[in-house]
Backbone as a ProteinNet text record, in pm:
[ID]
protein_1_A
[PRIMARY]
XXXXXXXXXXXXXXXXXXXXXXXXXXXXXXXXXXXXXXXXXXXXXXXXXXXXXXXXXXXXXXXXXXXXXXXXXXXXXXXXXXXXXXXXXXXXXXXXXXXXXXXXXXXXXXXXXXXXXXXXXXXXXXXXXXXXXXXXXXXXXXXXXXXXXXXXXXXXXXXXXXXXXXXXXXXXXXXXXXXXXXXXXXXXXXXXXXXXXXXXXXXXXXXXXXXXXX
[TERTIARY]
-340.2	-392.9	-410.8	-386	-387.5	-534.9	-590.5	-726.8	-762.1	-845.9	-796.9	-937.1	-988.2	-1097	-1052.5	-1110.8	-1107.2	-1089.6	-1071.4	-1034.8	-1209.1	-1195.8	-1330.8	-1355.9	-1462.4	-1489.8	-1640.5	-1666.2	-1812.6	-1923.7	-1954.3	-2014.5	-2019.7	-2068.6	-2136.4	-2178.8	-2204.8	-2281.7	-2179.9	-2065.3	-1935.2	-1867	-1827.6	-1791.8	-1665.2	-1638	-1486.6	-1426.1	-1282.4	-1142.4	-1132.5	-1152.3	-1122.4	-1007.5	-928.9	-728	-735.7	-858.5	-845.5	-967	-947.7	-1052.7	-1104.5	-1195.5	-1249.2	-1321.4	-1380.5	-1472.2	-1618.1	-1563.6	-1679.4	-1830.1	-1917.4	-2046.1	-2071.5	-2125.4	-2153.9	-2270.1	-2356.6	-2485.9	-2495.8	-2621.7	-2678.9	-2612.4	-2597.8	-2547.4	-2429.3	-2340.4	-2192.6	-2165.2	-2278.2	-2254.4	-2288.7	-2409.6	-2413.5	-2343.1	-2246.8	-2148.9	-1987.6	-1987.6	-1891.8	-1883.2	-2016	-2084.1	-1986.1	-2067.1	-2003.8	-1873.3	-1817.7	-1632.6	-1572.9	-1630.3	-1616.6	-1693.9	-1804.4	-1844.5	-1941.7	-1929.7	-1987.9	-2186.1	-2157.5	-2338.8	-2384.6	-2339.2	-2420.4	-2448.8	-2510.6	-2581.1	-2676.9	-2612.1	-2778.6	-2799.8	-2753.3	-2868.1	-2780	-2696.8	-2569	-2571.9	-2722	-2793.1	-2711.6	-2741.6	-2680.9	-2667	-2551.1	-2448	-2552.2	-2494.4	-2523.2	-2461.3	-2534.7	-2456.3	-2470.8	-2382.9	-2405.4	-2520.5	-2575.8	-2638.5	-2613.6	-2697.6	-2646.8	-2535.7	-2532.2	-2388.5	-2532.5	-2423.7	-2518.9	-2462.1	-2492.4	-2465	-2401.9	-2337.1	-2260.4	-2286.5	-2360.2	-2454	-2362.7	-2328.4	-2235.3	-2334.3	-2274.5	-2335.9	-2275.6	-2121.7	-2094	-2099.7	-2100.2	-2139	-2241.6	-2217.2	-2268.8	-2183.7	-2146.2	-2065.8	-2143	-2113.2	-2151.6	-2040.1	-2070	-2035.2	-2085.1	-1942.7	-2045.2	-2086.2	-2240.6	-2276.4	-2361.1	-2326.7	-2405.3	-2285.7	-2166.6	-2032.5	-1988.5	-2088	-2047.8	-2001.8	-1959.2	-1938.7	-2019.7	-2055.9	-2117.2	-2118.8	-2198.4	-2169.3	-2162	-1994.6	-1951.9	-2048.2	-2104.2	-2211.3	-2055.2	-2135.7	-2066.7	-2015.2	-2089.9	-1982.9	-1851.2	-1845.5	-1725.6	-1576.9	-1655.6	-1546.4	-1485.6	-1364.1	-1229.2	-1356.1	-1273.7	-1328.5	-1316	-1203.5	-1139.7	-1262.3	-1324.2	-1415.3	-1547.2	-1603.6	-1744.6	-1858.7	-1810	-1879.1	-1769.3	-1796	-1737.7	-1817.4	-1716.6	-1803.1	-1676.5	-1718.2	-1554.8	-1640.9	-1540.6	-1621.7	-1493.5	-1507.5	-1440.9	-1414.5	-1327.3	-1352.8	-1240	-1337.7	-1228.9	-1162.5	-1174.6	-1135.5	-1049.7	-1019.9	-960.7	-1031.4	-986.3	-1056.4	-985.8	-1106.5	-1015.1	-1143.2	-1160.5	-1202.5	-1265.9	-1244.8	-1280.5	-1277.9	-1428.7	-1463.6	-1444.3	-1383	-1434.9	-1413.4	-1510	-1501.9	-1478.2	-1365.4	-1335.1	-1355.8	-1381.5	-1464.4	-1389.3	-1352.3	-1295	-1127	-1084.9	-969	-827.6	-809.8	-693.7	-738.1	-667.8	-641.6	-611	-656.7	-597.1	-666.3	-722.3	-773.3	-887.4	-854.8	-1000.6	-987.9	-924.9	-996.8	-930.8	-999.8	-945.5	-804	-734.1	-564.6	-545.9	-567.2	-535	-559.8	-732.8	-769.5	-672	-632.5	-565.1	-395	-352.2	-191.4	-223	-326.5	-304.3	-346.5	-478.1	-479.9	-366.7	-281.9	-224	-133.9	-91.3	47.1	66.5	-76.3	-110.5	-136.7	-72.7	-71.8	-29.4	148.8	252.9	345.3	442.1	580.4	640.9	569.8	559.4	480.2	409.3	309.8	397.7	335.2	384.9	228.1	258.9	123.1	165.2	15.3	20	-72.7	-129	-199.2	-252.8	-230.3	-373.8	-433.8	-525.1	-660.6	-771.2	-820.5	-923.9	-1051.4	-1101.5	-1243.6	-1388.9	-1507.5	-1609.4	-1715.5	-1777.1	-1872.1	-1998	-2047.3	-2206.4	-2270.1	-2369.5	-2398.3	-2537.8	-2555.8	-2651.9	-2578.7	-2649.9	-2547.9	-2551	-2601.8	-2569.4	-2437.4	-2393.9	-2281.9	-2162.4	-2159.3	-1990.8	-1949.2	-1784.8	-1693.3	-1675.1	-1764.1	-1767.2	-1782.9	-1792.8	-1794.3	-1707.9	-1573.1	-1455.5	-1351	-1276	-1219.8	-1114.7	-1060.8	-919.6	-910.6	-872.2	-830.8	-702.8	-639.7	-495.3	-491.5	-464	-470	-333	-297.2	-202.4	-152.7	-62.8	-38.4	25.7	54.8	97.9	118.8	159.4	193.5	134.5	68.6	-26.6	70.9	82.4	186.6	119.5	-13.8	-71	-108.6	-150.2	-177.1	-334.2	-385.4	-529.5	-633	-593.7	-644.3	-672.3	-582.3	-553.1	-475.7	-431.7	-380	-205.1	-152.8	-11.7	100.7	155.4	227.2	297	316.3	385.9	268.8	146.7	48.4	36.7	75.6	71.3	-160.1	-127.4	-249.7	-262.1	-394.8	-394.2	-533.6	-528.6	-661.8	-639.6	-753	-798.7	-863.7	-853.2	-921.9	-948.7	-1042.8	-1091.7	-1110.5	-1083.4	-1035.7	-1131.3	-1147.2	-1198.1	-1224.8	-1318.5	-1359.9	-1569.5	-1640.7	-1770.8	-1821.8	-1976	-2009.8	-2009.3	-1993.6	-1959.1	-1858.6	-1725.3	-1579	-1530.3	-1605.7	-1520.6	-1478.1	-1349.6	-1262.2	-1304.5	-1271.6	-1325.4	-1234.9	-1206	-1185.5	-1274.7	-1270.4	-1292.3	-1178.2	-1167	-1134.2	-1126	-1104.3	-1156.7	-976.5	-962.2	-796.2	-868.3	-790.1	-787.1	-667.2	-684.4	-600.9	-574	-424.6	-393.9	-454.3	-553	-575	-704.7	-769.3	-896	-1037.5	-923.6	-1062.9	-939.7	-1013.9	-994.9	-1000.8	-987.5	-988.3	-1111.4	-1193.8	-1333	-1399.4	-1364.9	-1413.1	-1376.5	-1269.6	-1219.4	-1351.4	-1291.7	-1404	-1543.6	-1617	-1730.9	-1728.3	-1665.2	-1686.7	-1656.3	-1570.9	-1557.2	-1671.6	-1722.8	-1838.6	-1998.1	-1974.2	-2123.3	-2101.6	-2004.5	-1974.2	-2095.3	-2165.2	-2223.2	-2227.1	-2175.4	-2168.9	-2257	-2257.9	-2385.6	-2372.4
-604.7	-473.2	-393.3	-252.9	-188.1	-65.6	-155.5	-97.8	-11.8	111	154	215.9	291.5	336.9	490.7	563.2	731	724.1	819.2	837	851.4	746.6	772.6	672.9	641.7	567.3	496.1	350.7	325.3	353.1	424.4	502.3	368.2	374.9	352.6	202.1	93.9	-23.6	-75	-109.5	-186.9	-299.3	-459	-470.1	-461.7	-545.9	-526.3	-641.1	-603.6	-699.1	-754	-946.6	-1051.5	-1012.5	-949.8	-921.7	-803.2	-766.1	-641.4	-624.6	-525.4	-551.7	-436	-361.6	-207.3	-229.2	-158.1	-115.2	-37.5	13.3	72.1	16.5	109.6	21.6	13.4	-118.3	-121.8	-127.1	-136.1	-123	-250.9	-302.5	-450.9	-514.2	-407	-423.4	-502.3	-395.2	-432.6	-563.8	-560.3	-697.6	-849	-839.1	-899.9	-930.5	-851.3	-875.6	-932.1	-835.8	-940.8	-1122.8	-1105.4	-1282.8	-1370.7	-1290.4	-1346	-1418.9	-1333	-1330.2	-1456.2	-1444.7	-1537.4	-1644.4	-1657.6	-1787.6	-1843.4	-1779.5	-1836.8	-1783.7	-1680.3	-1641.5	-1710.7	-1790.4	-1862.5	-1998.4	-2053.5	-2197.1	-2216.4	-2276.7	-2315.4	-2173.7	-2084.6	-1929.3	-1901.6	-1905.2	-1870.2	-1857.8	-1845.9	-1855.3	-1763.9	-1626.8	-1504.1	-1418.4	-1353.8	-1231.8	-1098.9	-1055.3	-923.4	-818.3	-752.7	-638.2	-536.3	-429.7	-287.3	-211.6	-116	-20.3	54	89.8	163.6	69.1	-56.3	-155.1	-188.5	-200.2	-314.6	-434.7	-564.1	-663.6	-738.5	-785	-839	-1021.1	-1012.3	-1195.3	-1289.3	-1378.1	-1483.3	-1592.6	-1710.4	-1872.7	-1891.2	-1863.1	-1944.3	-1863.9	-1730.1	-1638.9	-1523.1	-1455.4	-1312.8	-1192.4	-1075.8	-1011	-866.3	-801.1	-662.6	-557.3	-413.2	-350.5	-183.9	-52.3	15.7	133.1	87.9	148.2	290.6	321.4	447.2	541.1	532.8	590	605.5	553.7	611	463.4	385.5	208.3	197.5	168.7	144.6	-53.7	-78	-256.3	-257.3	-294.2	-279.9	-376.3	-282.4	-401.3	-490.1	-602.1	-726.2	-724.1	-640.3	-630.7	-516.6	-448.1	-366.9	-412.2	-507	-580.2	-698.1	-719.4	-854.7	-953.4	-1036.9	-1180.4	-1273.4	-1208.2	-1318.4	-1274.8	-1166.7	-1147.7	-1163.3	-1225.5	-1295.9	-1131	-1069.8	-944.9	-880.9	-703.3	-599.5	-457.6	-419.3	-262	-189.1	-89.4	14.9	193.8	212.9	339.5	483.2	584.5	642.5	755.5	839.3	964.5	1068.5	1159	1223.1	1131.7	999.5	943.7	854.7	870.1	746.2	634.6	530.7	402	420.6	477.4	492.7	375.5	315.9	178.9	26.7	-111	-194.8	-278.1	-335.3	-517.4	-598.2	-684.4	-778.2	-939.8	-1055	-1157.5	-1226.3	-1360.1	-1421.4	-1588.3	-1594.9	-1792.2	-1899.2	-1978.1	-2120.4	-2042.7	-1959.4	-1871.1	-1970.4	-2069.4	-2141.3	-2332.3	-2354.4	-2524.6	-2589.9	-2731.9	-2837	-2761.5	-2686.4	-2627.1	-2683.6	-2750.1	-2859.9	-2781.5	-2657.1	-2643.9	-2493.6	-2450.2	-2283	-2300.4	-2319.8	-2320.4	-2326	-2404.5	-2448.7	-2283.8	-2261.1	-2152.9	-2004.8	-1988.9	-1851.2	-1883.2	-2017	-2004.1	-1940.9	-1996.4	-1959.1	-1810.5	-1769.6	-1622.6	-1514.6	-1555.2	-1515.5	-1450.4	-1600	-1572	-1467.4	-1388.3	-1316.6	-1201.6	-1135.3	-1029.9	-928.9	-944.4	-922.4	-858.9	-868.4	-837.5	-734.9	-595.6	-536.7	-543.7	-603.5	-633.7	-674.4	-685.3	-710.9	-763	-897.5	-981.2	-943.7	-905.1	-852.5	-976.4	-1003.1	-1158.5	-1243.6	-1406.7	-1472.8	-1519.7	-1525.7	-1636.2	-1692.4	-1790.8	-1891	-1814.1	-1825.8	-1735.8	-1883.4	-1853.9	-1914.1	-1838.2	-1830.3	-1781.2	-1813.1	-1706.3	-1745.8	-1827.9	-1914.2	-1993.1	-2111.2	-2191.9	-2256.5	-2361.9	-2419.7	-2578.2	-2677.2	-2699.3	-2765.7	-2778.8	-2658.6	-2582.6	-2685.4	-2688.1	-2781.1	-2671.4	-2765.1	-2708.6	-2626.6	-2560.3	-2441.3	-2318.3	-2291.5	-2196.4	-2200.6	-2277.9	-2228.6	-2150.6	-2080.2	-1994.2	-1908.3	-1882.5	-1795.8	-1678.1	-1574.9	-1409.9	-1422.6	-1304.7	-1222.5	-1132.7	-1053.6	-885.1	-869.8	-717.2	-738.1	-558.8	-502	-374.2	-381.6	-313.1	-285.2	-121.3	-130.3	2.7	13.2	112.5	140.5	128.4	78.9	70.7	239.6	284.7	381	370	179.8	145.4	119.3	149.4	95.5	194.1	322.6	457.6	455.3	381.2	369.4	526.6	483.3	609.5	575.8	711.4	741.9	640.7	612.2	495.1	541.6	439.8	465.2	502.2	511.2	553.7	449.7	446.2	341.8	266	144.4	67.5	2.7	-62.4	-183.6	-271.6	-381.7	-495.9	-594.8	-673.3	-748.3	-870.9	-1038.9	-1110.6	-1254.9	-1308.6	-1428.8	-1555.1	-1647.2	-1714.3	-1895	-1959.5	-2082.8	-2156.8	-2230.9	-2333.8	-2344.3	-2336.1	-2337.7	-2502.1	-2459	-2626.5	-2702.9	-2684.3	-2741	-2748.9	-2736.7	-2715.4	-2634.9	-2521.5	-2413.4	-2344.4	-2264.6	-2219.7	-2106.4	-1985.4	-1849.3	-1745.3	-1626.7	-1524.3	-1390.2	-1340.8	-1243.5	-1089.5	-946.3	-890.8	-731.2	-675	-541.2	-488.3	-399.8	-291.7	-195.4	-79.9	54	152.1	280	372.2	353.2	299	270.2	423.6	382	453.9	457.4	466.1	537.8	436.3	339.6	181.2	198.1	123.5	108.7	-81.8	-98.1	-262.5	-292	-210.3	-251.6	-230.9	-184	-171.3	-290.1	-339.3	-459.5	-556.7	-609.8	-683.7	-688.5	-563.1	-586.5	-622.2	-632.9	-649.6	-765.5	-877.6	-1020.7	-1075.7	-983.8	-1036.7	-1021.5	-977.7	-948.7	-1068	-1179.6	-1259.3	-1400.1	-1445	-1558.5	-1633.2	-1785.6	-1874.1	-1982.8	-2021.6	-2065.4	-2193.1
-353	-388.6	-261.6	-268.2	-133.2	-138.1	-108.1	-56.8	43.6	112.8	189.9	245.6	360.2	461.2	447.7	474.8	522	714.3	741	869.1	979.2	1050.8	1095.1	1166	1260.6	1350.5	1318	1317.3	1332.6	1374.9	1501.1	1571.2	1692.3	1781.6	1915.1	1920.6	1775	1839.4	1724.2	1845	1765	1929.6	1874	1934.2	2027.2	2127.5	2210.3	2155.1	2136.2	2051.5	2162.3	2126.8	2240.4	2317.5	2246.8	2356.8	2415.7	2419.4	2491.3	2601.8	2728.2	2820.7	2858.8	2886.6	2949.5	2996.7	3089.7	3227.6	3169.5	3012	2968.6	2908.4	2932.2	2913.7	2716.5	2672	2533.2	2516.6	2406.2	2373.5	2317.4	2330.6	2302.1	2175.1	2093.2	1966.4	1973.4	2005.1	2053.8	2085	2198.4	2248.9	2183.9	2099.7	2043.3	1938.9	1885.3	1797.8	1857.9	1994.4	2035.7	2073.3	2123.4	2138.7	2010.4	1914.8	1774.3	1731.7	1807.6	1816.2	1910.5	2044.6	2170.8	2161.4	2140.5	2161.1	2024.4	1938.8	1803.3	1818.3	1897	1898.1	2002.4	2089.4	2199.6	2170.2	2205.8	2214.5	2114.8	1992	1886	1820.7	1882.7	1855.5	1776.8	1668.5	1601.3	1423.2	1400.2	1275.8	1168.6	1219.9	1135.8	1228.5	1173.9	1269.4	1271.3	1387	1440.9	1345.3	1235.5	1169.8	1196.7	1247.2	1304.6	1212.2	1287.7	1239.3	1163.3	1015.9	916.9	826.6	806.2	720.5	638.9	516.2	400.3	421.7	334.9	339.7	194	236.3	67.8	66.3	-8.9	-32.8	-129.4	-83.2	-201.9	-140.7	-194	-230.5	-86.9	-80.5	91.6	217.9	217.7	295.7	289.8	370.3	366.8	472.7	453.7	549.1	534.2	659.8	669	603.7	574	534.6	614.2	582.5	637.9	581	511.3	375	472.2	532.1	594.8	591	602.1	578.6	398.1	282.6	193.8	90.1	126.6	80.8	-40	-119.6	-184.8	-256.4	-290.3	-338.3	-490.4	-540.5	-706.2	-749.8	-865.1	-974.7	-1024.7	-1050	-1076.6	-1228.3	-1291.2	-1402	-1404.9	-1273.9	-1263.4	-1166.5	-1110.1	-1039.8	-1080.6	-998.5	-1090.4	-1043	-1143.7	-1178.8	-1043.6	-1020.8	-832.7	-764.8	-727.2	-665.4	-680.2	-610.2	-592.4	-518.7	-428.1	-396.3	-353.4	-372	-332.8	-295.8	-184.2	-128.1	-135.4	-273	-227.7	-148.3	-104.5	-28.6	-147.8	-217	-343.4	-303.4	-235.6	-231.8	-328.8	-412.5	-501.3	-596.1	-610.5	-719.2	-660.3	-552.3	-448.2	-400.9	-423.1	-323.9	-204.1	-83.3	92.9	146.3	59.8	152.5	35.9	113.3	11.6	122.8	99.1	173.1	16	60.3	-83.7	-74.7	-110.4	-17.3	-173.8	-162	-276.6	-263.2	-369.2	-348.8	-438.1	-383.6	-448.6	-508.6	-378.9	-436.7	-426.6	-390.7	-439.3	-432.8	-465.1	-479	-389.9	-343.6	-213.5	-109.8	-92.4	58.3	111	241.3	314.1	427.6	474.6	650.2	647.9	736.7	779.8	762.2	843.5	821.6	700.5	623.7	433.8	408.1	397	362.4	401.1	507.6	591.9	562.8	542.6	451.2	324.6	245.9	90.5	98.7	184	176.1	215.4	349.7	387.4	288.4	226.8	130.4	12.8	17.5	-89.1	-44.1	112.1	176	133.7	89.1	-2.1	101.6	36	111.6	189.4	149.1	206.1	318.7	372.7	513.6	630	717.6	872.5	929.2	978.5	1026.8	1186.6	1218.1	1390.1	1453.1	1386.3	1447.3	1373.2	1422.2	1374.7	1493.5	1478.1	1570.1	1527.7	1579	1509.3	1564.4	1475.3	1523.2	1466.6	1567.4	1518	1432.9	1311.7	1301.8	1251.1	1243.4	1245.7	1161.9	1178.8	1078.4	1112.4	1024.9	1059.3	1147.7	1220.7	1298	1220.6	1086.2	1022.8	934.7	941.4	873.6	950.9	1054.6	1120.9	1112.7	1036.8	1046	979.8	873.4	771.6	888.7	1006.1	1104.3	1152.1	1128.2	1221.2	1096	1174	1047.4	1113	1062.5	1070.3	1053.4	1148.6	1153.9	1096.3	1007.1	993.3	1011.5	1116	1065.3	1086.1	973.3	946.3	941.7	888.7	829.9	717.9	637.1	514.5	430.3	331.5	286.1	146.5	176.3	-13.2	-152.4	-212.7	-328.6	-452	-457.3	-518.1	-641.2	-705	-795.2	-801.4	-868.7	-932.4	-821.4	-823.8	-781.9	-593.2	-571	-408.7	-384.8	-242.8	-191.5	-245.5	-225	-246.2	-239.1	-284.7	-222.2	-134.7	-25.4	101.4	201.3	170.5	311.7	382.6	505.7	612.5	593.7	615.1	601.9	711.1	713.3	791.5	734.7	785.1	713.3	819.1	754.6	834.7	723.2	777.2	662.8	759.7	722.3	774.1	639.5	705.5	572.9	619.3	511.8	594.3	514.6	453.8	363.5	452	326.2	341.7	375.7	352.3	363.2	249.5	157.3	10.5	-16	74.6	4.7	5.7	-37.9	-109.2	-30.1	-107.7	-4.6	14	106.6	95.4	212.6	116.2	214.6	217.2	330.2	382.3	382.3	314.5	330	359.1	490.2	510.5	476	407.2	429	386.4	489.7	574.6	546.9	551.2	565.2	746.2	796.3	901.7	1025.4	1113.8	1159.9	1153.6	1013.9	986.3	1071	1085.8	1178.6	1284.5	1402.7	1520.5	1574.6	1616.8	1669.1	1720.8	1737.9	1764.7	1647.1	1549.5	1434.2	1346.2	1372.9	1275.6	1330.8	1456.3	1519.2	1465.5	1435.9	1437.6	1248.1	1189.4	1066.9	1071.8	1164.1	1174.1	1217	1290.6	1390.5	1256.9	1147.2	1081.8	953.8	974.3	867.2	912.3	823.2	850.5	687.4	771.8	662.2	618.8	508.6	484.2	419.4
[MASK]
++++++++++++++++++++++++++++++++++++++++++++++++++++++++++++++++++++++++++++++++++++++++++++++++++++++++++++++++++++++++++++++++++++++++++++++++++++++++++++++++++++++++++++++++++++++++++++++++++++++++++++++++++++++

């Protein structure tokens, strides 16, 4: 499904994309969300993520992720959203969906570890896409959690198809998804897609960086 953001920036307490490097100064925020990204929150201290200022939060059984409900997002009551989905934030403008987080649980079969989890999500990108990266990311969580904190990035681009009140078909996109298996098994993804442009790479980041698993 091609989900999509409005044109716009997070504001000011967002972190820096691990592949990338600047001289410029960030705010505690930032930083603490980049921590997130690089070293799993620090030592022990890795409980629950740093969520930017002004984001709501979207609560399931194996996670929780930020959102950015000060930009207009709103969180779909559960009787308006698909069944695949466990929580959702669509942001609506004019009758358009130009934005959607939405995190999905026990979404395929045979899956025991991030990799399992980020093939089967992956594979459901669709054909029209072009994958610009993966990387293993740590996140936030209790230390009892293990290996339910290691987990898998895709980001990717893609093209709006203009079904189920998205944008036009053919509007250039982009997303982003983290994928993994909880402490109970279950499998789980993570998904932010964008009107290509309307997020920035420090913006993806900080929405990887506000995921904590539980």
């Amino acid at each position: 499904m091609t989900e999509t953001m409005s044109t716009r920036t997070w504001g000011a307490r967002r972190p820096r994309r691990r592949r990338t490097t600047t001289g410029a100064a960030v705010t505690a925020a930032a930083v603490a969300t980049a921590a997130v990204l690089l070293t799993g929150c620090g030592d022990g201290d890795a409980d629950k993520a740093s969520v930017p200022e002004g984001w709501g939060t979207l609560e399931t059984g194996s996670l929780s992720v930020g959102y950015p409900k000060s930009e207009g997002y709103a969180e779909q009551p559960s009787a308006e959203r698909a069944k695949a989905n466990a929580a959702v934030a669509l942001k609506e403008e004019d009758g358009i969906r130009t934005g959607m987080v939405s995190v999905q649980l026990d979404f395929a079969t045979g899956v025991r570890d991030a990799a399992g989890a980020a093939a089967a999500a992956g594979a459901g990108i669709g054909l029209n896409s072009t994958r610009k990266a993966t990387d293993d990311v740590r996140l936030a969580g209790p230390e009892d959690a293990g290996e339910a904190r290691e987990a898998r990035r895709i980001d990717y681009d893609f093209t709006s198809d203009g079904q189920e009140d998205t944008p036009n078909r053919g509007t250039p996109m982009t997303g982003v998804l983290v994928a993994g298996v909880d402490s109970k098994g279950v499998p789980f993804v993570v998904r932010l897609n964008a009107v290509k442009d309307a997020v920035d790479a420090d913006d993806l980041d900080a929405f990887v960086g506000s995921i904590t698993v539980k």
